[in-house]
XYZ file of C-alpha atoms in Angstrom:
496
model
C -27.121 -42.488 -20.791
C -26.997 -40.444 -17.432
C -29.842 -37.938 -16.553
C -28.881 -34.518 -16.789
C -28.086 -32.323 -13.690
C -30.325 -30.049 -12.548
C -29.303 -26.379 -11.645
C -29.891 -25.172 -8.250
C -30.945 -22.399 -9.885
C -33.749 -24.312 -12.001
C -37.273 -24.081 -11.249
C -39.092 -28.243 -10.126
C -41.913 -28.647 -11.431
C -43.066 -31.547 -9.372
C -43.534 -29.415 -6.174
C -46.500 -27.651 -8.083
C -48.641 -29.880 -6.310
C -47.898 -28.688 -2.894
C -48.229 -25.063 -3.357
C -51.362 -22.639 -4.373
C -53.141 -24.358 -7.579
C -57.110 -23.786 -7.561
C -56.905 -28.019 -7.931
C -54.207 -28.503 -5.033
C -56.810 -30.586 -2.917
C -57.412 -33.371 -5.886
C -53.432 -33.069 -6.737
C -52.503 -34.027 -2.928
C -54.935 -36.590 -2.650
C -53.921 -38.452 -5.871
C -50.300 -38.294 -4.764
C -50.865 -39.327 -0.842
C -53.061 -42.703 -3.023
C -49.455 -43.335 -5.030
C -47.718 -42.669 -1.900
C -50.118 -45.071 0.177
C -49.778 -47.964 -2.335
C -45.950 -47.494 -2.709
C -45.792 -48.123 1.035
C -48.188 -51.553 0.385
C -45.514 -52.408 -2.144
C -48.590 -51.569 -5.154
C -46.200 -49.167 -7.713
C -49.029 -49.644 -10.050
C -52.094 -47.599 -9.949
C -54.891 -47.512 -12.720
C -57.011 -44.345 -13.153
C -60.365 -46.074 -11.629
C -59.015 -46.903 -8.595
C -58.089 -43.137 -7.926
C -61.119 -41.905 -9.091
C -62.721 -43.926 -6.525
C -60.554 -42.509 -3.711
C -61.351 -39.348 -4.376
C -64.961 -40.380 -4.293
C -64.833 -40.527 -0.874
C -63.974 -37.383 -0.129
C -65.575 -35.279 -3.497
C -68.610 -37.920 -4.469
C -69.173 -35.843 -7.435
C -65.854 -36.196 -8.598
C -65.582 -38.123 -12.847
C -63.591 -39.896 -14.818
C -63.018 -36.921 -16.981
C -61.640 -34.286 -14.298
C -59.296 -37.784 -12.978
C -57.712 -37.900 -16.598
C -57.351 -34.306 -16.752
C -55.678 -34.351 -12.834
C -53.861 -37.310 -14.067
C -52.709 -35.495 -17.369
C -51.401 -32.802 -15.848
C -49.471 -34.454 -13.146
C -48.007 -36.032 -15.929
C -46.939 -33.198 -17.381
C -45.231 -32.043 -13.926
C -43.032 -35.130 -13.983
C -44.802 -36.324 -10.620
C -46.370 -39.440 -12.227
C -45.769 -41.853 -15.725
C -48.332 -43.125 -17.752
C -46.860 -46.980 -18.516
C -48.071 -48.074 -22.092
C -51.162 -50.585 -23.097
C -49.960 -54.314 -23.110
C -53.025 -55.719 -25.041
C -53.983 -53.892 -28.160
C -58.054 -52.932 -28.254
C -60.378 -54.150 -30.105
C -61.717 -50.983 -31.496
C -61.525 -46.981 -30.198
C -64.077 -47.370 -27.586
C -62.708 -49.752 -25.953
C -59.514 -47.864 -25.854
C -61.506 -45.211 -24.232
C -63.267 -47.139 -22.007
C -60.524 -48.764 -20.559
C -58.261 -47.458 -17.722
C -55.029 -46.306 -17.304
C -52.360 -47.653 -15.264
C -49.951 -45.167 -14.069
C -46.623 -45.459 -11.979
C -45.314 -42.510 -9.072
C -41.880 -41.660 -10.134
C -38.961 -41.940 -7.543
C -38.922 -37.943 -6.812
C -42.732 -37.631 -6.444
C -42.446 -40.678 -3.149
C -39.402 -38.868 -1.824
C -41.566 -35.442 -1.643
C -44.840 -37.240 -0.623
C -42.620 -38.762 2.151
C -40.947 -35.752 3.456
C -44.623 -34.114 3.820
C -46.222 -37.336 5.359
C -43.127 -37.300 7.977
C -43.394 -33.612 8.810
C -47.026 -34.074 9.404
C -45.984 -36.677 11.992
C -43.490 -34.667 13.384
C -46.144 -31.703 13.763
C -47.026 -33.716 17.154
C -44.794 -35.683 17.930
C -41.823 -34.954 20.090
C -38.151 -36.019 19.315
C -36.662 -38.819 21.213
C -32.703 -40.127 21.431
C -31.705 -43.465 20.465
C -29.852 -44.834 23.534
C -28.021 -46.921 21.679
C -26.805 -44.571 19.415
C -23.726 -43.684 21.232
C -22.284 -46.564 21.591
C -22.963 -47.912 18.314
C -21.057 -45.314 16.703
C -17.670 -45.839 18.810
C -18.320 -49.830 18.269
C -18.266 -49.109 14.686
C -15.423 -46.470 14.942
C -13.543 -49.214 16.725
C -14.035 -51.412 13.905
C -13.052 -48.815 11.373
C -9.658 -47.858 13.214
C -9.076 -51.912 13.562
C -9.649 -52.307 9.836
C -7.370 -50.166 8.918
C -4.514 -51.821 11.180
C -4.937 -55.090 10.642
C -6.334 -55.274 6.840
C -4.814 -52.119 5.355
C -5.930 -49.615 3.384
C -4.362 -50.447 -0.332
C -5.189 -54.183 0.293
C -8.659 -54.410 1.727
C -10.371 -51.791 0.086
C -13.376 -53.723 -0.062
C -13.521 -54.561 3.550
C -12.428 -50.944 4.256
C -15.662 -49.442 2.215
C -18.459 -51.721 4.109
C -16.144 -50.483 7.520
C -16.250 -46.805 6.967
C -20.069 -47.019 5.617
C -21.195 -48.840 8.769
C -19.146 -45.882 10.507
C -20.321 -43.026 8.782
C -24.503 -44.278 8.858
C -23.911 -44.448 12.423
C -22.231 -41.241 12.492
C -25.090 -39.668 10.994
C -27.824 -40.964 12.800
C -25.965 -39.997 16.004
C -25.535 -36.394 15.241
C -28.801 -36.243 13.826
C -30.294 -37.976 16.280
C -28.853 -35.237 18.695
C -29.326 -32.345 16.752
C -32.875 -33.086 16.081
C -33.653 -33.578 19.915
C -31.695 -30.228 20.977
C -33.940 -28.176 18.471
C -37.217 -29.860 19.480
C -36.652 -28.930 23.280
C -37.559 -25.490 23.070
C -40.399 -25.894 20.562
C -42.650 -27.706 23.242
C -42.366 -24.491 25.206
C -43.038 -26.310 28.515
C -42.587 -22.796 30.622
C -45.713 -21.653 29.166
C -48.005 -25.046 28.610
C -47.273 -26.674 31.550
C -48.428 -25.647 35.813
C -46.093 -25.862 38.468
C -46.777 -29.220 39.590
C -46.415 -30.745 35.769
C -43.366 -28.360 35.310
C -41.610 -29.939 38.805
C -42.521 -33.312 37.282
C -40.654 -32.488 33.850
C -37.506 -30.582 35.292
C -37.038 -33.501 37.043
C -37.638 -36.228 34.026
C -35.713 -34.063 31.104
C -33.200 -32.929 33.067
C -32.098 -36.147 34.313
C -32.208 -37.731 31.196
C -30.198 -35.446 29.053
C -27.607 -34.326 31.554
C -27.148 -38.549 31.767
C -26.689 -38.320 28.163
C -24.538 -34.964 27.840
C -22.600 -37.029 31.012
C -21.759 -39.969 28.391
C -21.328 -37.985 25.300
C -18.857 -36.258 27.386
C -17.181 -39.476 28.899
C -16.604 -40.834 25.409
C -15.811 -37.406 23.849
C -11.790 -38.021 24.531
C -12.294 -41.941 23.604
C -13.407 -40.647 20.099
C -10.635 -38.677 19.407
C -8.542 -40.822 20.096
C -10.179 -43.276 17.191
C -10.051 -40.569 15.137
C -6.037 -39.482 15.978
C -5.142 -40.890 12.592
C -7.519 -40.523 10.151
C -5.994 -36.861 8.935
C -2.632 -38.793 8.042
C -4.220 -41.073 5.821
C -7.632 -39.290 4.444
C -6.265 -38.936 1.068
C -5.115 -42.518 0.368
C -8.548 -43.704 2.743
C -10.271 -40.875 0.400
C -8.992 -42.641 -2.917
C -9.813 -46.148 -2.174
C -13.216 -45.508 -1.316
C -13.832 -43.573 -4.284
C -12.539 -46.436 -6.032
C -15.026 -48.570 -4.631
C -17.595 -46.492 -4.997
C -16.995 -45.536 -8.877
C -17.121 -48.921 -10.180
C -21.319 -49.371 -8.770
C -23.184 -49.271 -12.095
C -26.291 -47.001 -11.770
C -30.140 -48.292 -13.046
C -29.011 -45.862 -16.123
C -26.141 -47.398 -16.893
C -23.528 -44.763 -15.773
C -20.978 -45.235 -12.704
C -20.184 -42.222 -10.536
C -16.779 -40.340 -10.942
C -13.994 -41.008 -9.623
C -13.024 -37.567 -8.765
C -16.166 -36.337 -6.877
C -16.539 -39.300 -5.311
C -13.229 -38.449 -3.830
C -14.075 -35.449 -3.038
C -16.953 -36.069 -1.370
C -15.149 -38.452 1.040
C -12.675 -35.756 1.708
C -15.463 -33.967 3.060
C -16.973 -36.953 4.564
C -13.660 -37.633 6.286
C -13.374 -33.541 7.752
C -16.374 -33.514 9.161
C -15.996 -36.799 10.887
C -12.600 -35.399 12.241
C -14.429 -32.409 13.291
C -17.376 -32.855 15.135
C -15.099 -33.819 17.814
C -12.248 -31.984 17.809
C -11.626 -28.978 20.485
C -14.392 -26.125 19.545
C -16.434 -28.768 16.945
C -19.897 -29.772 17.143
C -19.895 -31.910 19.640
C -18.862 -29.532 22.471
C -21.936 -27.110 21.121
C -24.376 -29.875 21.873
C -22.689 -30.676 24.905
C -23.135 -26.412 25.796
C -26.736 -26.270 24.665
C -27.683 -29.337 26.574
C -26.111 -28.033 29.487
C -27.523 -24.474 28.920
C -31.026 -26.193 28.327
C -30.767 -27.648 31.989
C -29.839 -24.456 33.521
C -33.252 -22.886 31.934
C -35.499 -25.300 32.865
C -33.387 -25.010 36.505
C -33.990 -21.198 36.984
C -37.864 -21.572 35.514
C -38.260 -24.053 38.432
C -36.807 -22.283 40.952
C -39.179 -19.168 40.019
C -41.895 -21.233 39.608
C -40.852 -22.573 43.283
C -40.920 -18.874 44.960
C -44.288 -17.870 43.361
C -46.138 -21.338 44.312
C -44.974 -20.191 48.135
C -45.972 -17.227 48.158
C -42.180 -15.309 48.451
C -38.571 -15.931 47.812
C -36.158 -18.797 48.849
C -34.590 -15.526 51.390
C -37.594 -14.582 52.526
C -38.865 -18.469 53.591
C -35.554 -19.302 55.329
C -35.862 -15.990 57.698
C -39.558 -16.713 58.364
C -38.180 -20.212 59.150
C -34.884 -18.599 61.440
C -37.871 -16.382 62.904
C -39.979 -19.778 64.300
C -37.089 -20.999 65.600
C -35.966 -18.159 67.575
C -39.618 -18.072 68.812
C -39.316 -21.625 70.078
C -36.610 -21.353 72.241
C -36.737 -20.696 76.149
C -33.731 -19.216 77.420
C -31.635 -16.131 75.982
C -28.434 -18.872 76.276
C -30.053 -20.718 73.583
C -30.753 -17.344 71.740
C -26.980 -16.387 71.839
C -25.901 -19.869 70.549
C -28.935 -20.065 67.891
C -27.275 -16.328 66.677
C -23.527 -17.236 66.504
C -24.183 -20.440 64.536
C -27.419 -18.791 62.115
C -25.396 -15.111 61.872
C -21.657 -16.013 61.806
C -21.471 -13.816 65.226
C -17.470 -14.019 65.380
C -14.837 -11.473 64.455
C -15.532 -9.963 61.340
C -12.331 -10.637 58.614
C -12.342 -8.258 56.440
C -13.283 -5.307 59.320
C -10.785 -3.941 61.755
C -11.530 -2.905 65.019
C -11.262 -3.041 69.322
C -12.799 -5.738 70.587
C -15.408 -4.830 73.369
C -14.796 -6.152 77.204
C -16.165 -9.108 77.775
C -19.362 -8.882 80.614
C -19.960 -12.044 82.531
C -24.498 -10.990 81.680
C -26.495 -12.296 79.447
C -25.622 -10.946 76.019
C -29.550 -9.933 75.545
C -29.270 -7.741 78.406
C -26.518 -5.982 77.581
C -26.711 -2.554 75.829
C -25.310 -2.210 72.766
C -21.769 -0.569 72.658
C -20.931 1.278 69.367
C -17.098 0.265 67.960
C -15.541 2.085 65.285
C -14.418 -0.155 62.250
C -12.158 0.352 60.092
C -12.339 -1.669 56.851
C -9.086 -3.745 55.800
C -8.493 -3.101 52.158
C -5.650 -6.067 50.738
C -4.655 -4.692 47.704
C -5.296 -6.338 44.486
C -4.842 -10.220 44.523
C -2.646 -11.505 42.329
C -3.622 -13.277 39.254
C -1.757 -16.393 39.038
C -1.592 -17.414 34.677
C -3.799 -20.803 33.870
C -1.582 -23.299 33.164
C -3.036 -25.658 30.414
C -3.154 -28.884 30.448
C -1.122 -31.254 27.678
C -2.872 -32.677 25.368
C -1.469 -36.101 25.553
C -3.517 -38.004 23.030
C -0.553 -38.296 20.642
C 1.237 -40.174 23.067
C -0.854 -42.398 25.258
C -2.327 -43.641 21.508
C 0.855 -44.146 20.489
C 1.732 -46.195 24.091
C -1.612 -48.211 22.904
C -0.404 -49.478 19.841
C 3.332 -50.639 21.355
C 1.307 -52.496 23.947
C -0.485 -53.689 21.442
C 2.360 -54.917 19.088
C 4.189 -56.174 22.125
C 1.068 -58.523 22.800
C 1.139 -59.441 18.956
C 4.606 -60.827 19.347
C 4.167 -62.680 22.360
C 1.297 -64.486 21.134
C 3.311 -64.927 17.548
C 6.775 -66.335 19.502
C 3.786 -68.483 21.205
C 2.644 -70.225 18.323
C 5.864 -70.865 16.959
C 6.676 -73.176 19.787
C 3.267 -74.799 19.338
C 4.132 -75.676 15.436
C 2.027 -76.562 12.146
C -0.234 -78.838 14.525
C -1.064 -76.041 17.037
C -0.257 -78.848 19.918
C 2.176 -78.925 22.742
C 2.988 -82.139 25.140
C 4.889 -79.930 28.111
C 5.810 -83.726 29.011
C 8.263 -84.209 25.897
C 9.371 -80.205 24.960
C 12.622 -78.288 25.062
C 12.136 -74.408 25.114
C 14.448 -72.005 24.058
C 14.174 -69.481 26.687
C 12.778 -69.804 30.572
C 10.030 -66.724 29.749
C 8.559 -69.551 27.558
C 8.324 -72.586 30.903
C 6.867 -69.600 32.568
C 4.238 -68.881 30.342
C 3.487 -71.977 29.131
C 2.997 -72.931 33.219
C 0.710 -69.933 33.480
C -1.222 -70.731 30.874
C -1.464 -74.242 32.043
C -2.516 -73.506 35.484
C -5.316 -70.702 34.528
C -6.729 -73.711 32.212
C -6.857 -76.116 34.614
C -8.415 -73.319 37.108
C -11.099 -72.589 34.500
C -12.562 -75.707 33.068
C -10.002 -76.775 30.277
C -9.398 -73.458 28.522
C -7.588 -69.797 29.043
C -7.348 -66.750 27.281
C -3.794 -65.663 25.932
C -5.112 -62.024 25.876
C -4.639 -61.721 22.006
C -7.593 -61.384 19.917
C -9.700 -64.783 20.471
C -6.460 -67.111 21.145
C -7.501 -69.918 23.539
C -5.266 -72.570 24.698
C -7.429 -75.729 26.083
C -5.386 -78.686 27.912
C -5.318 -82.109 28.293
C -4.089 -84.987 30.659
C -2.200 -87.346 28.270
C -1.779 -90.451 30.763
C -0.322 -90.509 34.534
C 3.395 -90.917 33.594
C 5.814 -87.739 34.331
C 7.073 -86.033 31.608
C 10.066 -83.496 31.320
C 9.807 -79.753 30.482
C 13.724 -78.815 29.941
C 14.446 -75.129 29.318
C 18.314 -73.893 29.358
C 18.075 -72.742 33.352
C 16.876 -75.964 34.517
C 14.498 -79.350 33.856
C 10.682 -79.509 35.796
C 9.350 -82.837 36.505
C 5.086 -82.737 35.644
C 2.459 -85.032 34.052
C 2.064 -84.922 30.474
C -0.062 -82.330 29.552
C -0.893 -81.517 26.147
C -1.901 -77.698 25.141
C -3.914 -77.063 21.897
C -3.673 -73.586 20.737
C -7.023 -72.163 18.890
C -6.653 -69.071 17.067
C -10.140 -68.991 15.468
C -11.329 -68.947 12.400
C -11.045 -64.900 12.413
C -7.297 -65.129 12.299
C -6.570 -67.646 10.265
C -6.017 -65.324 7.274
């Protein structure tokens, strides 16, 4: 019979162990020894062997405080006491002899969630490189399912598909999600100097604008993938269900139909989502970007306080040396038009003064009244938006790709049953077909003996079949050419 349901509103006992108990040191050690030998593939303990753990850390520690320890653990539903195979001799050596206890499947999951947040305590998050592309490779293969195998025929095929998408989909988003939080949590403005600050503006920011760079690229790419699913999420919804309702549980139940359903409905939204227009993938994409622009300014203030002043004030000390370096007031003037703009002022109006033949340095100044040009309010031309013309260029994907399917089909019906062709002895219906079959023949011959036909993993290989001349006739016309024989090879893939 199936387990009961918990409430989210009912208490769980087996967390005692990690919260304030006057015993909480023993409890965590006995459950980090199940934990230890779970990992070593040991899922049975006896009480000796954890009394002698916890010898090494408490030497004064007895059998009689273990059993008590062990009791109440039991009675927390963190371990299971597994019955006596032998029968004892007499009561003492029933006493005398120890328990064997098993960890049950909730008590491991806890003890690992605490031994990985321990790790994670000091260790930073990291991407998985690969992560990316794995997910669109197994989107692609998802999307191709679907077209090729169906989704009321292959449902089978269809379920190992979309769980191979939606694992990767998880550990992608994850993946990211985890590394965007951890950033800030390192606080590197505060723990780092200026020349280990440079050194990690320039490694972080590098690497995750690369990666915001690719997330971005293949952004579009995904939705595209994912034009479709909306269309057929309840039938998709309903075979996987299917699929997964008939798995027969260590208890003997099989999950409902119903909220399995459900739950790929949900499954099925969120996967639509995260990359849709305002979902979660732009958010990463903004907090990666907004990341990079904080560890930018922090540099750049870093930068003015390591020399001594502000970018301003170093490029006029630097305009000052290099006015003090030059030897003629003619170098002055042209230094002062090039580092000042010294030209006539746009948005001032005003008489220009008469132009003296002397050195402008020795000229006194000559005061001009300006009057500033004001040009009205500029006109705010509306944004025009640009299409979104997913719909359609999918939608040109899939005729190119039917087109290709019935070329290579109208292709193999000329080879026949025996996938071979002698172009020596053959009548074609059309002259497309002499042309194609001549392509094909002269990009095998080019390439050692075999060409792609561009459709799936279709080769075509060729052969010399003697040095006589054969005949290829065709309704236009008869060509004159040794006999060649063409083998088609469709694979094994598409033989079904």
């Amino acid at each position: 019979m199936p387990l009961d349901r918990r409430s989210p509103l009912e208490e769980m006992p087996e967390a005692n162990y990690l919260v304030g108990h006057q015993d909480g040191a023993y409890y965590r050690l006995i459950v980090r020894f199940f934990y230890e030998r779970h990992r070593a593939h040991a899922n049975y303990v006896r009480s000796d062997e954890i009394k002698a753990h916890l010898q090494q850390v408490f030497p004064d520690y007895g059998e009689t405080a273990c059993l008590r320890h062990l009791d109440q653990l039991e009675r927390w539903r963190l371990v299971r006491l597994l019955p006596e195979q032998s029968r004892p001799r007499n009561l003492l050596e029933l006493r005398q002899r120890p328990r064997t206890y098993q960890a049950e499947r909730l008590t491991l999951k806890l003890e690992e969630l605490r031994v990985r947040e321990e790790a994670a305590a000091s260790a930073a998050a990291s991407l998985n490189p690969t992560a990316l592309d794995d997910l669109v490779e197994r989107l692609e293969d998802l999307v191709k399912g679907l077209a090729e195998t169906g989704i009321e025929t292959g449902e089978e095929h269809i379920y190992e598909l979309w769980q191979s998408a939606w694992r990767a989909f998880e550990g992608f988003a994850r993946d990211v999600e985890t590394y965007l939080a951890d950033l800030p949590r390192h606080k590197p403005q505060q723990t780092l100097d200026y020349l280990g600050f440079m050194g990690y503006r320039d490694l972080v920011t590098r690497y995750l604008s690369e990666y915001a760079r690719r997330l971005f690229d293949r952004k579009g790419y995904l939705r595209h993938l994912l034009l479709d699913l909306p269309a057929v999420a309840d039938r998709l919804a309903s075979r996987l269900a299917a699929v997964a309702s008939r798995q027969v549980r260590a208890d003997g139940s099989t999950p409902g139909f119903d909220a399995e359903r459900d739950r790929y409905l949900g499954d099925l939204a969120a996967l639509q989502g995260y990359f849709t227009e305002g979902g979660d993938a732009e958010t990463l994409l903004e907090r990666a970007q907004g990341w990079v622009a904080e560890v930018t300014r922090h540099a750049r203030r870093l930068s003015e306080q390591h020399r001594g002043g502000t970018v301003r004030e170093q490029t006029l000390l630097e305009l000052g040396r290099r006015f003090a370096g030059l030897t003629s007031g003619v170098e002055a003037q042209s230094l002062a038009q090039v580092a000042f703009g010294a030209t006539l002022p746009l948005h001032w109006r005003g008489p220009a003064p008469a132009s003296v033949s002397a050195v402008a340095w020795a000229i006194p100044p000559v005061r001009i009244r300006l009057q500033p040009v004001r040009r009205g309010q500029r006109l705010r031309v509306p944004t025009d938006p640009t299409i979104d013309r997913t719909a359609e260029q999918f939608r040109r994907l899939l005729e190119e790709s039917r087109q290709r399917e019935r070329a290579a089909r109208e292709l193999a019906a000329l080879f026949g049953p025996n996938m071979t062709l002698n172009l020596g002895r053959l009548r074609v219906p059309e002259p497309e077909h002499r042309q194609l079959l001549l392509r094909l023949l002269y990009q095998a011959l080019s390439r050692g003996g075999a060409a792609s036909m561009g459709y799936r993993h279709w080769l075509v290989t060729v052969e010399e079949e003697g040095t006589q001349l054969g005949q290829l006739r065709a309704p236009d016309g008869t060509l004159s050419l040794p006999g060649y024989v063409l083998r088609l090879r469709t694979g094994v893939r598409d033989h079904g």
